[in-house]
Amino acid sequence: MSGDSSPSIRALERGIEVLRLLRTHEGTELRALHAATGLPKPTLLRILHTLERGGLARRSMFDGQWRRAAVWAPPHAATVADQQLAEIAAPRLVALQRSVLWPSDLLVYRDFAMVLAESSRRLSGLAMNPRYHVGYRVDLFLSAPGRAWLAYCPEAEREAVMAHFRDHPPANPRSAAVFQHELGAILEQTRRQGYAVRDAVFGGSDAAMSVFDDGLDAIAVPVPTATGVHAAINLVWPRRYDLRAKVVEANLAELTATAAAIGQAFDAALAG
């Protein structure tokens, strides 16, 4: 009997169809998958959860969208490590949020900015600003994760950043001022105290704080790996509560331990 006449497995065909629609970086909403496949939502959810249990797909806790797991990313893709870190970090960010109450973000360094890869904000009840999404680019010089990465990244990468911004100064005036006059002292203080802080006049975007302000404050620490620092995690809370000293005292040790656990798990995944 020829292969062409062999009966197909309909459930497997459906699973393959759904997997083909998923991307590794850009998320896909359930309603978009429903429209594309025509499958009933209960059936579609069973397929997605089966793919998730099999390590082939994942649902981001940040935006609720579905993506292929990192194992399906092309080996040469620059985002494969980002996706692996997000998958590894997600359950650890959940555990951290349940313990300390305030949410965390995982941001990876990519092309002269910190890029949002995963977050537990949705779990915390903290208001979500609609402009934030997986892939959102965050200022290196004003954000706590950017400063944490810069303070602990490999020297060659830091020099590349400095060279880039000497040729292409930041558009945000406050970011430009920090880069030109304050960055050395900020990074030295970050290393001395073991964590980075958000700039006092950073509103969370490229725009001036008078134009956009998410109302948050943050501290951040690097995620150490055997190949250097490629990411950072933070804790965020409403700035109006003036809690920075209390958050540092109560939660810095656990934040640092979570970052170390993410780095160790990432190293183990690469080695395995």
mmCIF file of C-alpha atoms in Angstrom:
data_model
loop_
_atom_site.group_PDB
_atom_site.id
_atom_site.type_symbol
_atom_site.label_atom_id
_atom_site.label_comp_id
_atom_site.label_asym_id
_atom_site.label_seq_id
_atom_site.Cartn_x
_atom_site.Cartn_y
_atom_site.Cartn_z
ATOM 1 C CA MET A 1 0.000 0.000 0.000
ATOM 2 C CA SER A 2 1.380 3.404 -0.924
ATOM 3 C CA GLY A 3 1.924 6.107 1.685
ATOM 4 C CA ASP A 4 -0.585 8.363 -0.071
ATOM 5 C CA SER A 5 -3.492 6.043 0.771
ATOM 6 C CA SER A 6 -2.650 5.640 4.454
ATOM 7 C CA PRO A 7 -5.300 7.116 6.734
ATOM 8 C CA SER A 8 -4.349 10.360 8.457
ATOM 9 C CA ILE A 9 -4.705 11.133 12.164
ATOM 10 C CA ARG A 10 -7.101 14.053 12.314
ATOM 11 C CA ALA A 11 -6.136 15.177 15.830
ATOM 12 C CA LEU A 12 -2.469 15.247 14.849
ATOM 13 C CA GLU A 13 -3.253 17.199 11.696
ATOM 14 C CA ARG A 14 -5.079 19.783 13.775
ATOM 15 C CA GLY A 15 -2.161 20.061 16.176
ATOM 16 C CA ILE A 16 0.276 20.579 13.310
ATOM 17 C CA GLU A 17 -2.007 23.211 11.799
ATOM 18 C CA VAL A 18 -2.101 25.149 15.082
ATOM 19 C CA LEU A 19 1.654 24.839 15.572
ATOM 20 C CA ARG A 20 2.279 26.235 12.098
ATOM 21 C CA LEU A 21 0.278 29.335 13.004
ATOM 22 C CA LEU A 22 2.340 30.083 16.093
ATOM 23 C CA ARG A 23 5.479 32.217 15.972
ATOM 24 C CA THR A 24 8.398 32.078 18.372
ATOM 25 C CA HIS A 25 8.536 35.801 19.185
ATOM 26 C CA GLU A 26 5.327 37.518 18.105
ATOM 27 C CA GLY A 27 2.405 36.167 20.102
ATOM 28 C CA THR A 28 -0.932 35.006 18.697
ATOM 29 C CA GLU A 29 -4.224 35.512 20.507
ATOM 30 C CA LEU A 30 -6.684 32.676 20.973
ATOM 31 C CA ARG A 31 -9.337 34.515 18.950
ATOM 32 C CA ALA A 32 -6.917 34.878 16.004
ATOM 33 C CA LEU A 33 -6.145 31.155 16.118
ATOM 34 C CA HIS A 34 -9.877 30.426 16.315
ATOM 35 C CA ALA A 35 -10.529 32.583 13.242
ATOM 36 C CA ALA A 36 -7.632 31.065 11.291
ATOM 37 C CA THR A 37 -8.408 27.413 12.045
ATOM 38 C CA GLY A 38 -12.182 27.437 12.375
ATOM 39 C CA LEU A 39 -11.817 25.018 15.285
ATOM 40 C CA PRO A 40 -14.201 25.258 18.236
ATOM 41 C CA LYS A 41 -12.502 27.105 21.083
ATOM 42 C CA PRO A 42 -12.672 24.124 23.504
ATOM 43 C CA THR A 43 -10.965 21.935 20.893
ATOM 44 C CA LEU A 44 -8.398 24.631 20.158
ATOM 45 C CA LEU A 45 -7.603 25.046 23.847
ATOM 46 C CA ARG A 46 -7.133 21.285 24.264
ATOM 47 C CA ILE A 47 -4.676 21.310 21.368
ATOM 48 C CA LEU A 48 -2.772 24.295 22.768
ATOM 49 C CA HIS A 49 -2.538 22.800 26.250
ATOM 50 C CA THR A 50 -1.367 19.495 24.755
ATOM 51 C CA LEU A 51 1.337 21.336 22.801
ATOM 52 C CA GLU A 52 2.272 23.214 25.985
ATOM 53 C CA ARG A 53 2.580 20.012 28.024
ATOM 54 C CA GLY A 54 4.723 18.567 25.254
ATOM 55 C CA GLY A 55 7.104 21.531 25.359
ATOM 56 C CA LEU A 56 6.136 22.700 21.865
ATOM 57 C CA ALA A 57 4.176 25.845 22.746
ATOM 58 C CA ARG A 58 3.851 28.286 25.614
ATOM 59 C CA ARG A 59 1.411 30.925 26.770
ATOM 60 C CA SER A 60 3.048 34.106 28.044
ATOM 61 C CA MET A 61 1.819 35.120 31.473
ATOM 62 C CA PHE A 62 2.434 38.755 30.472
ATOM 63 C CA ASP A 63 0.050 39.095 27.531
ATOM 64 C CA GLY A 64 -1.773 35.751 27.492
ATOM 65 C CA GLN A 65 -0.729 35.124 23.892
ATOM 66 C CA TRP A 66 0.502 31.823 22.512
ATOM 67 C CA ARG A 67 3.957 31.259 20.996
ATOM 68 C CA ARG A 68 6.024 28.338 19.813
ATOM 69 C CA ALA A 69 8.530 27.131 22.369
ATOM 70 C CA ALA A 70 12.171 28.107 21.892
ATOM 71 C CA VAL A 71 13.005 24.616 20.629
ATOM 72 C CA TRP A 72 11.257 25.575 17.374
ATOM 73 C CA ALA A 73 13.228 28.774 16.802
ATOM 74 C CA PRO A 74 15.762 28.634 13.944
ATOM 75 C CA PRO A 75 19.247 27.915 15.374
ATOM 76 C CA HIS A 76 20.602 31.156 13.922
ATOM 77 C CA ALA A 77 17.788 33.373 15.242
ATOM 78 C CA ALA A 78 18.959 36.117 17.585
ATOM 79 C CA THR A 79 15.801 35.714 19.637
ATOM 80 C CA VAL A 80 16.203 32.037 20.508
ATOM 81 C CA ALA A 81 18.113 32.813 23.722
ATOM 82 C CA ASP A 82 15.529 35.467 24.612
ATOM 83 C CA GLN A 83 12.736 32.919 24.218
ATOM 84 C CA GLN A 84 14.595 30.322 26.275
ATOM 85 C CA LEU A 85 15.189 32.831 29.051
ATOM 86 C CA ALA A 86 11.518 33.829 29.037
ATOM 87 C CA GLU A 87 10.396 30.201 29.299
ATOM 88 C CA ILE A 88 12.843 29.520 32.118
ATOM 89 C CA ALA A 89 12.063 32.751 33.958
ATOM 90 C CA ALA A 90 8.266 32.565 33.844
ATOM 91 C CA PRO A 91 7.623 30.128 36.730
ATOM 92 C CA ARG A 92 10.320 31.770 38.829
ATOM 93 C CA LEU A 93 8.775 35.218 38.319
ATOM 94 C CA VAL A 94 5.432 33.748 39.385
ATOM 95 C CA ALA A 95 6.982 32.361 42.568
ATOM 96 C CA LEU A 96 8.740 35.659 43.282
ATOM 97 C CA GLN A 97 5.539 37.672 42.839
ATOM 98 C CA ARG A 98 3.614 35.369 45.159
ATOM 99 C CA SER A 99 6.309 35.772 47.787
ATOM 100 C CA VAL A 100 6.994 39.531 47.649
ATOM 101 C CA LEU A 101 3.635 40.692 46.157
ATOM 102 C CA TRP A 102 5.183 43.193 43.719
ATOM 103 C CA PRO A 103 5.575 42.012 40.108
ATOM 104 C CA SER A 104 8.732 41.575 38.060
ATOM 105 C CA ASP A 105 9.774 41.905 34.430
ATOM 106 C CA LEU A 106 12.456 39.981 32.567
ATOM 107 C CA LEU A 107 14.241 42.186 30.041
ATOM 108 C CA VAL A 108 16.955 41.006 27.651
ATOM 109 C CA TYR A 109 19.587 43.159 25.989
ATOM 110 C CA ARG A 110 19.092 43.457 22.245
ATOM 111 C CA ASP A 111 20.442 46.073 19.827
ATOM 112 C CA PHE A 112 21.180 48.929 22.264
ATOM 113 C CA ALA A 113 18.015 48.607 24.358
ATOM 114 C CA MET A 114 16.451 46.346 26.946
ATOM 115 C CA VAL A 115 13.597 44.327 25.453
ATOM 116 C CA LEU A 116 10.642 43.097 27.506
ATOM 117 C CA ALA A 117 10.549 39.290 27.316
ATOM 118 C CA GLU A 118 8.230 38.255 30.169
ATOM 119 C CA SER A 119 6.441 39.798 33.148
ATOM 120 C CA SER A 120 4.319 38.857 36.148
ATOM 121 C CA ARG A 121 2.489 42.200 36.225
ATOM 122 C CA ARG A 122 -0.787 40.654 35.087
ATOM 123 C CA LEU A 123 -0.753 38.366 38.132
ATOM 124 C CA SER A 124 -0.235 41.197 40.603
ATOM 125 C CA GLY A 125 -3.230 43.389 39.897
ATOM 126 C CA LEU A 126 -0.895 46.275 39.069
ATOM 127 C CA ALA A 127 -2.443 48.341 36.287
ATOM 128 C CA MET A 128 -1.033 47.446 32.882
ATOM 129 C CA ASN A 129 -0.216 50.246 30.465
ATOM 130 C CA PRO A 130 -1.415 49.309 26.960
ATOM 131 C CA ARG A 131 1.801 50.456 25.290
ATOM 132 C CA TYR A 132 3.816 47.703 27.036
ATOM 133 C CA HIS A 133 4.075 44.400 25.160
ATOM 134 C CA VAL A 134 6.506 41.547 24.667
ATOM 135 C CA GLY A 135 9.246 43.071 22.530
ATOM 136 C CA TYR A 136 8.800 46.581 23.996
ATOM 137 C CA ARG A 137 12.147 48.414 23.992
ATOM 138 C CA VAL A 138 13.277 50.148 27.184
ATOM 139 C CA ASP A 139 15.920 52.848 27.647
ATOM 140 C CA LEU A 140 19.344 51.563 28.737
ATOM 141 C CA PHE A 141 20.419 54.622 30.703
ATOM 142 C CA LEU A 142 17.237 55.489 32.610
ATOM 143 C CA SER A 143 15.635 52.126 33.392
ATOM 144 C CA ALA A 144 16.697 49.976 36.330
ATOM 145 C CA PRO A 145 17.150 46.844 34.126
ATOM 146 C CA GLY A 146 19.228 48.819 31.628
ATOM 147 C CA ARG A 147 21.530 50.109 34.357
ATOM 148 C CA ALA A 148 21.800 46.632 35.909
ATOM 149 C CA TRP A 149 22.779 45.143 32.561
ATOM 150 C CA LEU A 150 25.285 47.894 31.802
ATOM 151 C CA ALA A 151 26.932 47.581 35.219
ATOM 152 C CA TYR A 152 27.551 43.837 34.891
ATOM 153 C CA CYS A 153 27.683 43.065 31.162
ATOM 154 C CA PRO A 154 30.943 42.027 29.459
ATOM 155 C CA GLU A 155 33.310 44.958 28.937
ATOM 156 C CA ALA A 156 33.315 44.534 25.153
ATOM 157 C CA GLU A 157 29.516 44.854 25.003
ATOM 158 C CA ARG A 158 29.547 47.938 27.225
ATOM 159 C CA GLU A 159 32.185 49.547 25.002
ATOM 160 C CA ALA A 160 30.066 48.772 21.938
ATOM 161 C CA VAL A 161 27.112 50.502 23.590
ATOM 162 C CA MET A 162 29.203 53.552 24.435
ATOM 163 C CA ALA A 163 30.560 53.775 20.896
ATOM 164 C CA HIS A 164 27.080 53.488 19.421
ATOM 165 C CA PHE A 165 25.611 56.278 21.541
ATOM 166 C CA ARG A 166 28.602 58.547 20.975
ATOM 167 C CA ASP A 167 27.679 58.374 17.298
ATOM 168 C CA HIS A 168 23.920 58.293 17.864
ATOM 169 C CA PRO A 169 23.051 60.236 21.058
ATOM 170 C CA PRO A 170 19.799 59.284 22.832
ATOM 171 C CA ALA A 171 16.781 61.288 21.692
ATOM 172 C CA ASN A 172 15.461 61.645 25.241
ATOM 173 C CA PRO A 173 17.230 64.682 26.794
ATOM 174 C CA ARG A 174 17.478 63.094 30.234
ATOM 175 C CA SER A 175 18.903 59.885 28.754
ATOM 176 C CA ALA A 176 21.449 61.942 26.804
ATOM 177 C CA ALA A 177 22.467 63.830 29.953
ATOM 178 C CA VAL A 178 22.956 60.600 31.918
ATOM 179 C CA PHE A 179 25.000 59.104 29.093
ATOM 180 C CA GLN A 180 27.240 62.158 28.783
ATOM 181 C CA HIS A 181 27.768 63.133 32.400
ATOM 182 C CA GLU A 182 26.463 60.657 34.995
ATOM 183 C CA LEU A 183 26.697 57.093 33.716
ATOM 184 C CA GLY A 184 30.085 56.200 35.191
ATOM 185 C CA ALA A 185 29.036 57.184 38.711
ATOM 186 C CA ILE A 186 25.660 55.440 38.331
ATOM 187 C CA LEU A 187 27.254 52.152 37.247
ATOM 188 C CA GLU A 188 29.837 52.341 40.024
ATOM 189 C CA GLN A 189 27.085 52.841 42.599
ATOM 190 C CA THR A 190 25.066 49.994 41.064
ATOM 191 C CA ARG A 191 27.978 47.577 41.478
ATOM 192 C CA ARG A 192 28.665 48.807 44.999
ATOM 193 C CA GLN A 193 25.112 48.316 46.244
ATOM 194 C CA GLY A 194 24.323 45.236 44.125
ATOM 195 C CA TYR A 195 21.228 46.584 42.372
ATOM 196 C CA ALA A 196 20.190 49.336 39.964
ATOM 197 C CA VAL A 197 17.447 51.923 40.385
ATOM 198 C CA ARG A 198 15.151 53.657 37.955
ATOM 199 C CA ASP A 199 16.000 57.272 37.180
ATOM 200 C CA ALA A 200 13.877 59.736 39.146
ATOM 201 C CA VAL A 201 12.546 61.390 35.977
ATOM 202 C CA PHE A 202 12.031 58.275 33.833
ATOM 203 C CA GLY A 203 8.403 57.631 32.950
ATOM 204 C CA GLY A 204 8.878 54.278 31.250
ATOM 205 C CA SER A 205 9.162 55.312 27.602
ATOM 206 C CA ASP A 206 11.353 57.218 25.166
ATOM 207 C CA ALA A 207 9.212 60.300 25.725
ATOM 208 C CA ALA A 208 9.895 62.852 28.428
ATOM 209 C CA MET A 209 8.186 62.170 31.750
ATOM 210 C CA SER A 210 5.933 65.198 31.172
ATOM 211 C CA VAL A 211 4.601 63.438 28.057
ATOM 212 C CA PHE A 212 4.307 59.875 29.389
ATOM 213 C CA ASP A 213 4.598 58.591 32.950
ATOM 214 C CA ASP A 214 3.638 55.061 33.996
ATOM 215 C CA GLY A 215 3.825 56.109 37.657
ATOM 216 C CA LEU A 216 6.166 53.292 38.659
ATOM 217 C CA ASP A 217 9.454 52.905 40.482
ATOM 218 C CA ALA A 218 11.795 49.931 40.185
ATOM 219 C CA ILE A 219 14.977 48.211 41.235
ATOM 220 C CA ALA A 220 16.744 45.600 39.108
ATOM 221 C CA VAL A 221 19.537 43.043 39.231
ATOM 222 C CA PRO A 222 21.416 41.243 36.441
ATOM 223 C CA VAL A 223 20.760 37.639 35.461
ATOM 224 C CA PRO A 224 24.225 36.027 35.587
ATOM 225 C CA THR A 225 25.061 33.154 33.222
ATOM 226 C CA ALA A 226 28.197 31.269 32.309
ATOM 227 C CA THR A 227 28.457 33.300 29.091
ATOM 228 C CA GLY A 228 27.937 36.681 30.727
ATOM 229 C CA VAL A 229 24.973 38.883 31.542
ATOM 230 C CA HIS A 230 22.322 38.966 28.829
ATOM 231 C CA ALA A 231 19.292 40.024 30.862
ATOM 232 C CA ALA A 232 18.010 41.609 34.055
ATOM 233 C CA ILE A 233 14.944 41.267 36.264
ATOM 234 C CA ASN A 234 13.269 43.985 38.283
ATOM 235 C CA LEU A 235 10.662 44.606 40.931
ATOM 236 C CA VAL A 236 8.153 47.366 40.167
ATOM 237 C CA TRP A 237 5.654 49.197 42.356
ATOM 238 C CA PRO A 238 3.656 52.475 42.266
ATOM 239 C CA ARG A 239 6.036 55.382 42.819
ATOM 240 C CA ARG A 240 3.504 57.279 44.920
ATOM 241 C CA TYR A 241 4.038 54.827 47.795
ATOM 242 C CA ASP A 242 7.716 55.828 48.194
ATOM 243 C CA LEU A 243 8.710 52.247 49.022
ATOM 244 C CA ARG A 244 12.164 51.913 47.499
ATOM 245 C CA ALA A 245 14.104 51.601 50.772
ATOM 246 C CA LYS A 246 11.589 49.089 52.148
ATOM 247 C CA VAL A 247 11.580 47.030 48.943
ATOM 248 C CA VAL A 248 15.377 46.878 48.964
ATOM 249 C CA GLU A 249 15.482 45.849 52.606
ATOM 250 C CA ALA A 250 12.723 43.277 52.375
ATOM 251 C CA ASN A 251 13.042 41.882 48.856
ATOM 252 C CA LEU A 252 16.494 42.454 47.332
ATOM 253 C CA ALA A 253 17.900 39.135 48.557
ATOM 254 C CA GLU A 254 15.008 37.196 47.044
ATOM 255 C CA LEU A 255 15.180 39.159 43.794
ATOM 256 C CA THR A 256 18.911 38.409 43.513
ATOM 257 C CA ALA A 257 18.363 34.729 44.314
ATOM 258 C CA THR A 258 15.664 34.515 41.633
ATOM 259 C CA ALA A 259 17.996 36.070 39.059
ATOM 260 C CA ALA A 260 20.712 33.581 39.980
ATOM 261 C CA ALA A 261 18.265 30.662 39.687
ATOM 262 C CA ILE A 262 17.183 31.817 36.216
ATOM 263 C CA GLY A 263 20.823 32.071 35.123
ATOM 264 C CA GLN A 264 21.670 28.625 36.490
ATOM 265 C CA ALA A 265 18.660 27.032 34.807
ATOM 266 C CA PHE A 266 19.559 28.739 31.530
ATOM 267 C CA ASP A 267 23.129 27.403 31.742
ATOM 268 C CA ALA A 268 21.784 23.907 32.453
ATOM 269 C CA ALA A 269 19.434 24.111 29.462
ATOM 270 C CA LEU A 270 22.300 25.091 27.168
ATOM 271 C CA ALA A 271 24.509 22.352 28.541
ATOM 272 C CA GLY A 272 21.783 19.732 28.225
#
